[in-house]
PDB file of C-alpha atoms in Angstrom:
ATOM      1  CA  UNK A   1      -0.026  -0.033  -0.012  1.00 60.00           C
ATOM      2  CA  UNK A   2       2.309   2.719  -1.294  1.00 66.00           C
ATOM      3  CA  UNK A   3      -0.210   5.431  -0.998  1.00 91.00           C
ATOM      4  CA  UNK A   4       0.584   8.986  -1.991  1.00 95.00           C
ATOM      5  CA  UNK A   5       4.066  10.244  -2.464  1.00 96.00           C
ATOM      6  CA  UNK A   6       5.654  13.565  -3.276  1.00 98.00           C
ATOM      7  CA  UNK A   7       9.059  14.540  -4.569  1.00 97.00           C
ATOM      8  CA  UNK A   8      11.237  16.176  -3.800  1.00 97.00           C
ATOM      9  CA  UNK A   9      10.649  16.476  -0.013  1.00 97.00           C
ATOM     10  CA  UNK A  10      12.812  19.618   0.213  1.00 97.00           C
ATOM     11  CA  UNK A  11      13.773  22.094  -2.541  1.00 98.00           C
ATOM     12  CA  UNK A  12      15.691  25.292  -2.588  1.00 98.00           C
ATOM     13  CA  UNK A  13      15.580  27.432  -5.699  1.00 97.00           C
ATOM     14  CA  UNK A  14      16.170  30.938  -6.873  1.00 97.00           C
ATOM     15  CA  UNK A  15      13.710  33.683  -7.952  1.00 98.00           C
ATOM     16  CA  UNK A  16      12.815  33.190 -11.539  1.00 97.00           C
ATOM     17  CA  UNK A  17      13.563  29.527 -11.942  1.00 98.00           C
ATOM     18  CA  UNK A  18      11.092  26.960 -12.997  1.00 98.00           C
ATOM     19  CA  UNK A  19      10.400  24.204 -10.437  1.00 98.00           C
ATOM     20  CA  UNK A  20       8.165  21.147 -10.639  1.00 98.00           C
ATOM     21  CA  UNK A  21       6.846  19.327  -7.610  1.00 98.00           C
ATOM     22  CA  UNK A  22       5.754  15.694  -8.276  1.00 98.00           C
ATOM     23  CA  UNK A  23       2.787  13.851  -6.797  1.00 98.00           C
ATOM     24  CA  UNK A  24       2.083  10.179  -7.381  1.00 97.00           C
ATOM     25  CA  UNK A  25      -0.730   8.006  -5.894  1.00 95.00           C
ATOM     26  CA  UNK A  26      -1.218   4.254  -6.301  1.00 93.00           C
ATOM     27  CA  UNK A  27      -4.900   4.090  -5.441  1.00 88.00           C
ATOM     28  CA  UNK A  28      -6.255   5.120  -8.848  1.00 87.00           C
ATOM     29  CA  UNK A  29      -8.227   7.920  -7.181  1.00 90.00           C
ATOM     30  CA  UNK A  30      -9.961  10.099  -9.648  1.00 90.00           C
ATOM     31  CA  UNK A  31      -9.607  13.346  -7.692  1.00 93.00           C
ATOM     32  CA  UNK A  32      -6.241  14.918  -6.856  1.00 96.00           C
ATOM     33  CA  UNK A  33      -5.435  18.291  -5.245  1.00 97.00           C
ATOM     34  CA  UNK A  34      -2.614  20.646  -4.570  1.00 98.00           C
ATOM     35  CA  UNK A  35      -2.600  22.809  -1.397  1.00 98.00           C
ATOM     36  CA  UNK A  36      -0.083  25.208   0.042  1.00 98.00           C
ATOM     37  CA  UNK A  37       0.402  25.796   3.731  1.00 97.00           C
ATOM     38  CA  UNK A  38       1.592  29.092   5.070  1.00 93.00           C
ATOM     39  CA  UNK A  39       1.706  30.179   8.704  1.00 80.00           C
ATOM     40  CA  UNK A  40      -1.606  31.739   9.745  1.00 70.00           C
ATOM     41  CA  UNK A  41      -3.452  30.523   6.728  1.00 74.00           C
ATOM     42  CA  UNK A  42      -3.946  26.875   7.176  1.00 86.00           C
ATOM     43  CA  UNK A  43      -4.000  25.050   3.858  1.00 95.00           C
ATOM     44  CA  UNK A  44      -5.206  26.724   0.688  1.00 96.00           C
ATOM     45  CA  UNK A  45      -6.263  25.103  -2.516  1.00 96.00           C
ATOM     46  CA  UNK A  46      -4.052  25.818  -5.575  1.00 97.00           C
ATOM     47  CA  UNK A  47      -5.421  23.497  -8.298  1.00 97.00           C
ATOM     48  CA  UNK A  48      -7.477  20.253  -8.442  1.00 96.00           C
ATOM     49  CA  UNK A  49      -8.249  17.599 -10.924  1.00 95.00           C
ATOM     50  CA  UNK A  50     -11.270  15.395 -11.390  1.00 92.00           C
ATOM     51  CA  UNK A  51      -9.582  12.970 -13.817  1.00 90.00           C
ATOM     52  CA  UNK A  52      -6.858  12.732 -16.382  1.00 90.00           C
ATOM     53  CA  UNK A  53      -6.818  15.875 -18.583  1.00 91.00           C
ATOM     54  CA  UNK A  54      -9.384  17.631 -16.326  1.00 93.00           C
ATOM     55  CA  UNK A  55      -8.017  20.336 -14.084  1.00 95.00           C
ATOM     56  CA  UNK A  56      -9.516  23.408 -12.381  1.00 95.00           C
ATOM     57  CA  UNK A  57      -8.312  26.449 -10.407  1.00 95.00           C
ATOM     58  CA  UNK A  58      -8.608  26.637  -6.722  1.00 94.00           C
ATOM     59  CA  UNK A  59      -8.296  29.620  -4.386  1.00 93.00           C
ATOM     60  CA  UNK A  60      -4.686  30.671  -5.048  1.00 95.00           C
ATOM     61  CA  UNK A  61      -3.700  29.547  -8.634  1.00 96.00           C
ATOM     62  CA  UNK A  62      -1.709  32.453  -9.836  1.00 96.00           C
ATOM     63  CA  UNK A  63       1.882  31.585 -10.768  1.00 96.00           C
ATOM     64  CA  UNK A  64       1.175  27.805 -10.915  1.00 98.00           C
ATOM     65  CA  UNK A  65       0.589  25.359 -13.703  1.00 97.00           C
ATOM     66  CA  UNK A  66      -0.710  21.738 -13.433  1.00 97.00           C
ATOM     67  CA  UNK A  67      -1.163  18.876 -15.759  1.00 95.00           C
ATOM     68  CA  UNK A  68      -2.561  15.407 -15.506  1.00 96.00           C
ATOM     69  CA  UNK A  69      -1.820  13.116 -18.399  1.00 95.00           C
ATOM     70  CA  UNK A  70      -2.039   9.926 -16.189  1.00 94.00           C
ATOM     71  CA  UNK A  71      -4.467   9.291 -13.384  1.00 93.00           C
ATOM     72  CA  UNK A  72      -1.702   8.478 -10.855  1.00 95.00           C
ATOM     73  CA  UNK A  73       0.393  11.632 -11.432  1.00 97.00           C
ATOM     74  CA  UNK A  74      -0.351  15.292 -10.804  1.00 98.00           C
ATOM     75  CA  UNK A  75       2.684  17.545 -11.095  1.00 98.00           C
ATOM     76  CA  UNK A  76       2.698  21.152 -10.004  1.00 98.00           C
ATOM     77  CA  UNK A  77       4.895  23.685 -11.882  1.00 98.00           C
ATOM     78  CA  UNK A  78       6.044  27.014 -10.755  1.00 97.00           C
ATOM     79  CA  UNK A  79       7.039  28.609 -14.096  1.00 95.00           C
ATOM     80  CA  UNK A  80       8.929  31.539 -12.606  1.00 97.00           C
ATOM     81  CA  UNK A  81       9.320  31.057  -8.879  1.00 97.00           C
ATOM     82  CA  UNK A  82       8.937  34.103  -6.521  1.00 97.00           C
ATOM     83  CA  UNK A  83       9.758  34.475  -2.889  1.00 97.00           C
ATOM     84  CA  UNK A  84       6.059  34.642  -2.061  1.00 96.00           C
ATOM     85  CA  UNK A  85       5.778  30.976  -3.197  1.00 97.00           C
ATOM     86  CA  UNK A  86       8.017  29.790  -0.409  1.00 97.00           C
ATOM     87  CA  UNK A  87       5.687  27.359   1.411  1.00 97.00           C
ATOM     88  CA  UNK A  88       4.930  23.730   2.159  1.00 97.00           C
ATOM     89  CA  UNK A  89       3.097  22.000  -0.598  1.00 98.00           C
ATOM     90  CA  UNK A  90       0.688  19.198  -0.014  1.00 98.00           C
ATOM     91  CA  UNK A  91      -0.785  16.893  -2.616  1.00 98.00           C
ATOM     92  CA  UNK A  92      -3.895  14.966  -1.774  1.00 96.00           C
ATOM     93  CA  UNK A  93      -6.211  12.412  -3.428  1.00 94.00           C
ATOM     94  CA  UNK A  94      -9.732  11.331  -2.881  1.00 90.00           C
ATOM     95  CA  UNK A  95     -11.534   8.322  -4.084  1.00 80.00           C
ATOM     96  CA  UNK A  96     -13.154   4.991  -3.067  1.00 59.00           C
ATOM     97  CA  UNK A  97     -10.862   4.177  -0.217  1.00 54.00           C
ATOM     98  CA  UNK A  98     -11.903   6.078   2.899  1.00 53.00           C
ATOM     99  CA  UNK A  99     -14.704   5.503   5.261  1.00 54.00           C
ATOM    100  CA  UNK A 100     -17.054   7.808   3.421  1.00 60.00           C
ATOM    101  CA  UNK A 101     -15.452   8.481   0.073  1.00 66.00           C
ATOM    102  CA  UNK A 102     -15.239  12.153   1.095  1.00 78.00           C
ATOM    103  CA  UNK A 103     -11.979  12.208   3.000  1.00 84.00           C
ATOM    104  CA  UNK A 104      -8.775  13.252   1.305  1.00 90.00           C
ATOM    105  CA  UNK A 105      -5.532  11.511   1.788  1.00 92.00           C
ATOM    106  CA  UNK A 106      -2.362  13.702   2.007  1.00 95.00           C
ATOM    107  CA  UNK A 107       1.157  13.154   0.740  1.00 96.00           C
ATOM    108  CA  UNK A 108       4.052  14.023   3.153  1.00 96.00           C
ATOM    109  CA  UNK A 109       4.489  17.472   1.751  1.00 96.00           C
ATOM    110  CA  UNK A 110       7.278  19.327  -0.133  1.00 97.00           C
ATOM    111  CA  UNK A 111       8.970  22.180   1.680  1.00 97.00           C
ATOM    112  CA  UNK A 112       9.979  24.733  -1.057  1.00 97.00           C
ATOM    113  CA  UNK A 113      12.205  27.675  -0.309  1.00 97.00           C
ATOM    114  CA  UNK A 114      12.643  30.421  -2.994  1.00 97.00           C
ATOM    115  CA  UNK A 115      15.662  32.633  -2.440  1.00 97.00           C
TER     116      UNK A 115
ATOM    117  CA  UNK B   1     -18.003  30.102  -0.910  1.00 83.00           C
ATOM    118  CA  UNK B   2     -17.111  28.325   2.324  1.00 91.00           C
ATOM    119  CA  UNK B   3     -15.349  29.704   5.320  1.00 95.00           C
ATOM    120  CA  UNK B   4     -13.902  27.985   8.462  1.00 96.00           C
ATOM    121  CA  UNK B   5     -12.964  29.871  11.643  1.00 96.00           C
ATOM    122  CA  UNK B   6     -10.854  28.463  14.427  1.00 97.00           C
ATOM    123  CA  UNK B   7     -10.573  31.123  17.069  1.00 96.00           C
ATOM    124  CA  UNK B   8      -8.173  29.338  19.425  1.00 96.00           C
ATOM    125  CA  UNK B   9      -4.511  29.764  18.056  1.00 94.00           C
ATOM    126  CA  UNK B  10      -3.228  27.716  20.992  1.00 95.00           C
ATOM    127  CA  UNK B  11      -4.541  25.453  23.671  1.00 96.00           C
ATOM    128  CA  UNK B  12      -3.179  23.713  26.756  1.00 97.00           C
ATOM    129  CA  UNK B  13      -4.579  20.586  28.389  1.00 97.00           C
ATOM    130  CA  UNK B  14      -3.457  18.361  31.150  1.00 98.00           C
ATOM    131  CA  UNK B  15      -2.740  14.766  30.288  1.00 97.00           C
ATOM    132  CA  UNK B  16      -5.759  12.543  30.734  1.00 97.00           C
ATOM    133  CA  UNK B  17      -8.245  15.388  30.638  1.00 98.00           C
ATOM    134  CA  UNK B  18     -10.631  16.189  27.889  1.00 98.00           C
ATOM    135  CA  UNK B  19     -10.346  19.170  25.583  1.00 98.00           C
ATOM    136  CA  UNK B  20     -12.546  20.844  23.101  1.00 98.00           C
ATOM    137  CA  UNK B  21     -11.269  22.565  20.025  1.00 98.00           C
ATOM    138  CA  UNK B  22     -13.628  25.126  18.530  1.00 98.00           C
ATOM    139  CA  UNK B  23     -14.655  25.330  14.820  1.00 98.00           C
ATOM    140  CA  UNK B  24     -17.350  27.453  13.255  1.00 98.00           C
ATOM    141  CA  UNK B  25     -18.168  27.349   9.609  1.00 98.00           C
ATOM    142  CA  UNK B  26     -20.169  29.280   6.960  1.00 96.00           C
ATOM    143  CA  UNK B  27     -21.383  27.961   3.672  1.00 94.00           C
ATOM    144  CA  UNK B  28     -24.270  28.348   1.172  1.00 91.00           C
ATOM    145  CA  UNK B  29     -24.160  24.592   0.249  1.00 89.00           C
ATOM    146  CA  UNK B  30     -27.039  22.422   1.435  1.00 89.00           C
ATOM    147  CA  UNK B  31     -24.930  19.323   1.577  1.00 90.00           C
ATOM    148  CA  UNK B  32     -21.467  19.545   3.048  1.00 93.00           C
ATOM    149  CA  UNK B  33     -18.917  17.570   5.144  1.00 93.00           C
ATOM    150  CA  UNK B  34     -16.863  18.578   8.077  1.00 96.00           C
ATOM    151  CA  UNK B  35     -13.510  17.169   8.814  1.00 96.00           C
ATOM    152  CA  UNK B  36     -10.732  17.333  11.374  1.00 97.00           C
ATOM    153  CA  UNK B  37      -7.097  16.719  10.575  1.00 96.00           C
ATOM    154  CA  UNK B  38      -4.147  16.512  12.898  1.00 97.00           C
ATOM    155  CA  UNK B  39      -0.705  17.736  11.966  1.00 96.00           C
ATOM    156  CA  UNK B  40       2.094  16.738  14.292  1.00 96.00           C
ATOM    157  CA  UNK B  41       5.392  18.389  14.284  1.00 94.00           C
ATOM    158  CA  UNK B  42       6.678  15.900  11.706  1.00 93.00           C
ATOM    159  CA  UNK B  43       4.371  17.737   9.251  1.00 93.00           C
ATOM    160  CA  UNK B  44       2.050  14.980   7.854  1.00 94.00           C
ATOM    161  CA  UNK B  45      -1.698  15.601   7.675  1.00 95.00           C
ATOM    162  CA  UNK B  46      -3.658  12.836   9.472  1.00 94.00           C
ATOM    163  CA  UNK B  47      -7.352  12.463   8.965  1.00 93.00           C
ATOM    164  CA  UNK B  48      -9.252  12.223  12.336  1.00 95.00           C
ATOM    165  CA  UNK B  49     -12.971  12.366  11.887  1.00 95.00           C
ATOM    166  CA  UNK B  50     -15.787  13.222   9.430  1.00 94.00           C
ATOM    167  CA  UNK B  51     -19.362  14.564   9.914  1.00 95.00           C
ATOM    168  CA  UNK B  52     -21.836  14.881   7.075  1.00 93.00           C
ATOM    169  CA  UNK B  53     -24.357  17.742   7.322  1.00 93.00           C
ATOM    170  CA  UNK B  54     -27.267  15.282   7.065  1.00 91.00           C
ATOM    171  CA  UNK B  55     -25.865  12.961   9.684  1.00 90.00           C
ATOM    172  CA  UNK B  56     -28.226  13.037  12.669  1.00 87.00           C
ATOM    173  CA  UNK B  57     -25.728  11.605  15.188  1.00 93.00           C
ATOM    174  CA  UNK B  58     -22.427  13.086  16.087  1.00 95.00           C
ATOM    175  CA  UNK B  59     -19.424  11.272  14.679  1.00 95.00           C
ATOM    176  CA  UNK B  60     -17.037   9.395  16.976  1.00 96.00           C
ATOM    177  CA  UNK B  61     -13.692   7.762  16.254  1.00 94.00           C
ATOM    178  CA  UNK B  62     -12.104   6.311  19.351  1.00 96.00           C
ATOM    179  CA  UNK B  63     -11.085   9.235  21.635  1.00 97.00           C
ATOM    180  CA  UNK B  64     -12.322  11.748  19.052  1.00 98.00           C
ATOM    181  CA  UNK B  65     -15.852  13.009  18.792  1.00 97.00           C
ATOM    182  CA  UNK B  66     -17.269  15.741  16.616  1.00 97.00           C
ATOM    183  CA  UNK B  67     -19.878  17.997  18.464  1.00 97.00           C
ATOM    184  CA  UNK B  68     -21.895  18.985  15.463  1.00 96.00           C
ATOM    185  CA  UNK B  69     -24.467  21.794  16.079  1.00 96.00           C
ATOM    186  CA  UNK B  70     -25.931  22.638  12.678  1.00 94.00           C
ATOM    187  CA  UNK B  71     -28.072  25.561  13.729  1.00 94.00           C
ATOM    188  CA  UNK B  72     -25.030  27.294  15.347  1.00 95.00           C
ATOM    189  CA  UNK B  73     -22.801  26.275  12.409  1.00 96.00           C
ATOM    190  CA  UNK B  74     -20.300  24.742  14.754  1.00 97.00           C
ATOM    191  CA  UNK B  75     -18.260  21.524  14.508  1.00 98.00           C
ATOM    192  CA  UNK B  76     -16.106  21.334  17.546  1.00 98.00           C
ATOM    193  CA  UNK B  77     -13.614  18.497  18.118  1.00 98.00           C
ATOM    194  CA  UNK B  78     -13.547  16.773  21.520  1.00 98.00           C
ATOM    195  CA  UNK B  79     -10.620  14.713  22.458  1.00 98.00           C
ATOM    196  CA  UNK B  80     -11.105  12.575  25.610  1.00 96.00           C
ATOM    197  CA  UNK B  81      -8.366  11.457  27.896  1.00 96.00           C
ATOM    198  CA  UNK B  82      -5.611  13.516  26.319  1.00 97.00           C
ATOM    199  CA  UNK B  83      -2.324  11.837  25.723  1.00 97.00           C
ATOM    200  CA  UNK B  84       1.173  13.458  25.169  1.00 97.00           C
ATOM    201  CA  UNK B  85       1.097  12.274  21.650  1.00 97.00           C
ATOM    202  CA  UNK B  86      -1.951  14.412  21.004  1.00 98.00           C
ATOM    203  CA  UNK B  87       0.278  17.607  20.979  1.00 98.00           C
ATOM    204  CA  UNK B  88      -0.055  18.786  17.499  1.00 97.00           C
ATOM    205  CA  UNK B  89      -1.744  21.325  15.243  1.00 97.00           C
ATOM    206  CA  UNK B  90      -5.357  20.618  14.557  1.00 98.00           C
ATOM    207  CA  UNK B  91      -7.225  21.805  11.472  1.00 97.00           C
ATOM    208  CA  UNK B  92     -11.010  21.979  10.933  1.00 97.00           C
ATOM    209  CA  UNK B  93     -11.999  21.752   7.257  1.00 96.00           C
ATOM    210  CA  UNK B  94     -15.113  21.519   5.143  1.00 95.00           C
ATOM    211  CA  UNK B  95     -16.120  20.584   1.615  1.00 93.00           C
ATOM    212  CA  UNK B  96     -19.283  20.528  -0.435  1.00 90.00           C
ATOM    213  CA  UNK B  97     -20.472  16.980  -0.943  1.00 84.00           C
ATOM    214  CA  UNK B  98     -23.066  17.395  -3.632  1.00 78.00           C
ATOM    215  CA  UNK B  99     -23.019  15.057  -6.625  1.00 72.00           C
ATOM    216  CA  UNK B 100     -20.455  16.168  -9.173  1.00 73.00           C
ATOM    217  CA  UNK B 101     -18.514  18.210  -6.729  1.00 77.00           C
ATOM    218  CA  UNK B 102     -14.799  17.646  -6.434  1.00 80.00           C
ATOM    219  CA  UNK B 103     -15.238  18.031  -2.682  1.00 84.00           C
ATOM    220  CA  UNK B 104     -12.221  20.317  -2.314  1.00 89.00           C
ATOM    221  CA  UNK B 105     -11.394  21.210   1.190  1.00 93.00           C
ATOM    222  CA  UNK B 106     -11.486  24.699   2.804  1.00 95.00           C
ATOM    223  CA  UNK B 107      -9.383  24.814   5.986  1.00 95.00           C
ATOM    224  CA  UNK B 108      -9.280  26.851   9.093  1.00 95.00           C
ATOM    225  CA  UNK B 109      -6.159  28.434  10.433  1.00 95.00           C
ATOM    226  CA  UNK B 110      -5.582  25.681  12.979  1.00 96.00           C
ATOM    227  CA  UNK B 111      -5.222  25.273  16.702  1.00 97.00           C
ATOM    228  CA  UNK B 112      -1.955  24.324  18.271  1.00 97.00           C
ATOM    229  CA  UNK B 113      -2.695  21.816  21.102  1.00 98.00           C
ATOM    230  CA  UNK B 114      -0.181  21.152  23.769  1.00 98.00           C
ATOM    231  CA  UNK B 115      -0.744  18.332  26.302  1.00 98.00           C
ATOM    232  CA  UNK B 116       1.022  18.841  29.632  1.00 97.00           C
ATOM    233  CA  UNK B 117       2.318  15.989  31.629  1.00 95.00           C
TER     234      UNK B 117
END
C-alpha cells in the first residue's frame, strides 16, 4: 500500500527559476489536489483535478501550472518562482478508499524555499 | 464560498483530561462535510474524523468526537483522555459533498494543542 508520495521532499531554488513538484498516488483515485500551507493561513487550494486531462483552479492558482496526463500523477509547476511561493506544498487524493469516500489522503509534503 | 473559523490559536490541556477545539463554519451549500485533521510536528496531515451535514448523530472515532451543532454552524472536536502524543496542530475543514463536486477542502487556520504531563 504505497499510497501517495511527493518529490522532492525539500527544494531550494532561486527567484525566476522553474520548479516542478511531483505527486504520485497508487490508489487510482479520480480526484487529486494541490494545497499550500503558510503560517496563519492553514492550507489553501491551488489546483485540483477530477480525472486525467481535467483540471481546475482553486483559491490561489496564480503563478502555478498543473497537468494530469495519467491518473496517478499530478505535477505542479512554478513557471517562474517568486519568494512569495516559499511554502509547504501538499498533494492529496480522494476516491473509493476512505470510510465515506469524502476524505482526502495527503502526501508527506514538499518544503519549497525560494531565495 | 465556504469559510472555516478556528478562534483558538493555541490550547493547553493536562494529560488525561478532555479538551474541546472550536470550529465554526459558513457555507451556502445544502450538503457539506466537516473534517478534522491532525498535523504533528513531523508535518504530515492525518485524517481524524468526518461529519456529514445530514448525519443526525455526532461522529465518533475512538477518543475523538465531533460535536456538530448545525443551527449554530459549529463543529467542535472533543478529545477525551488527552495523551502526550496528541500535542499537534489541529485543522478543521469542510467541503461541499453534492453530486459532481470535487469536494475540495477549505481549511481553518488551525489550533496548536499542547498536552502537559
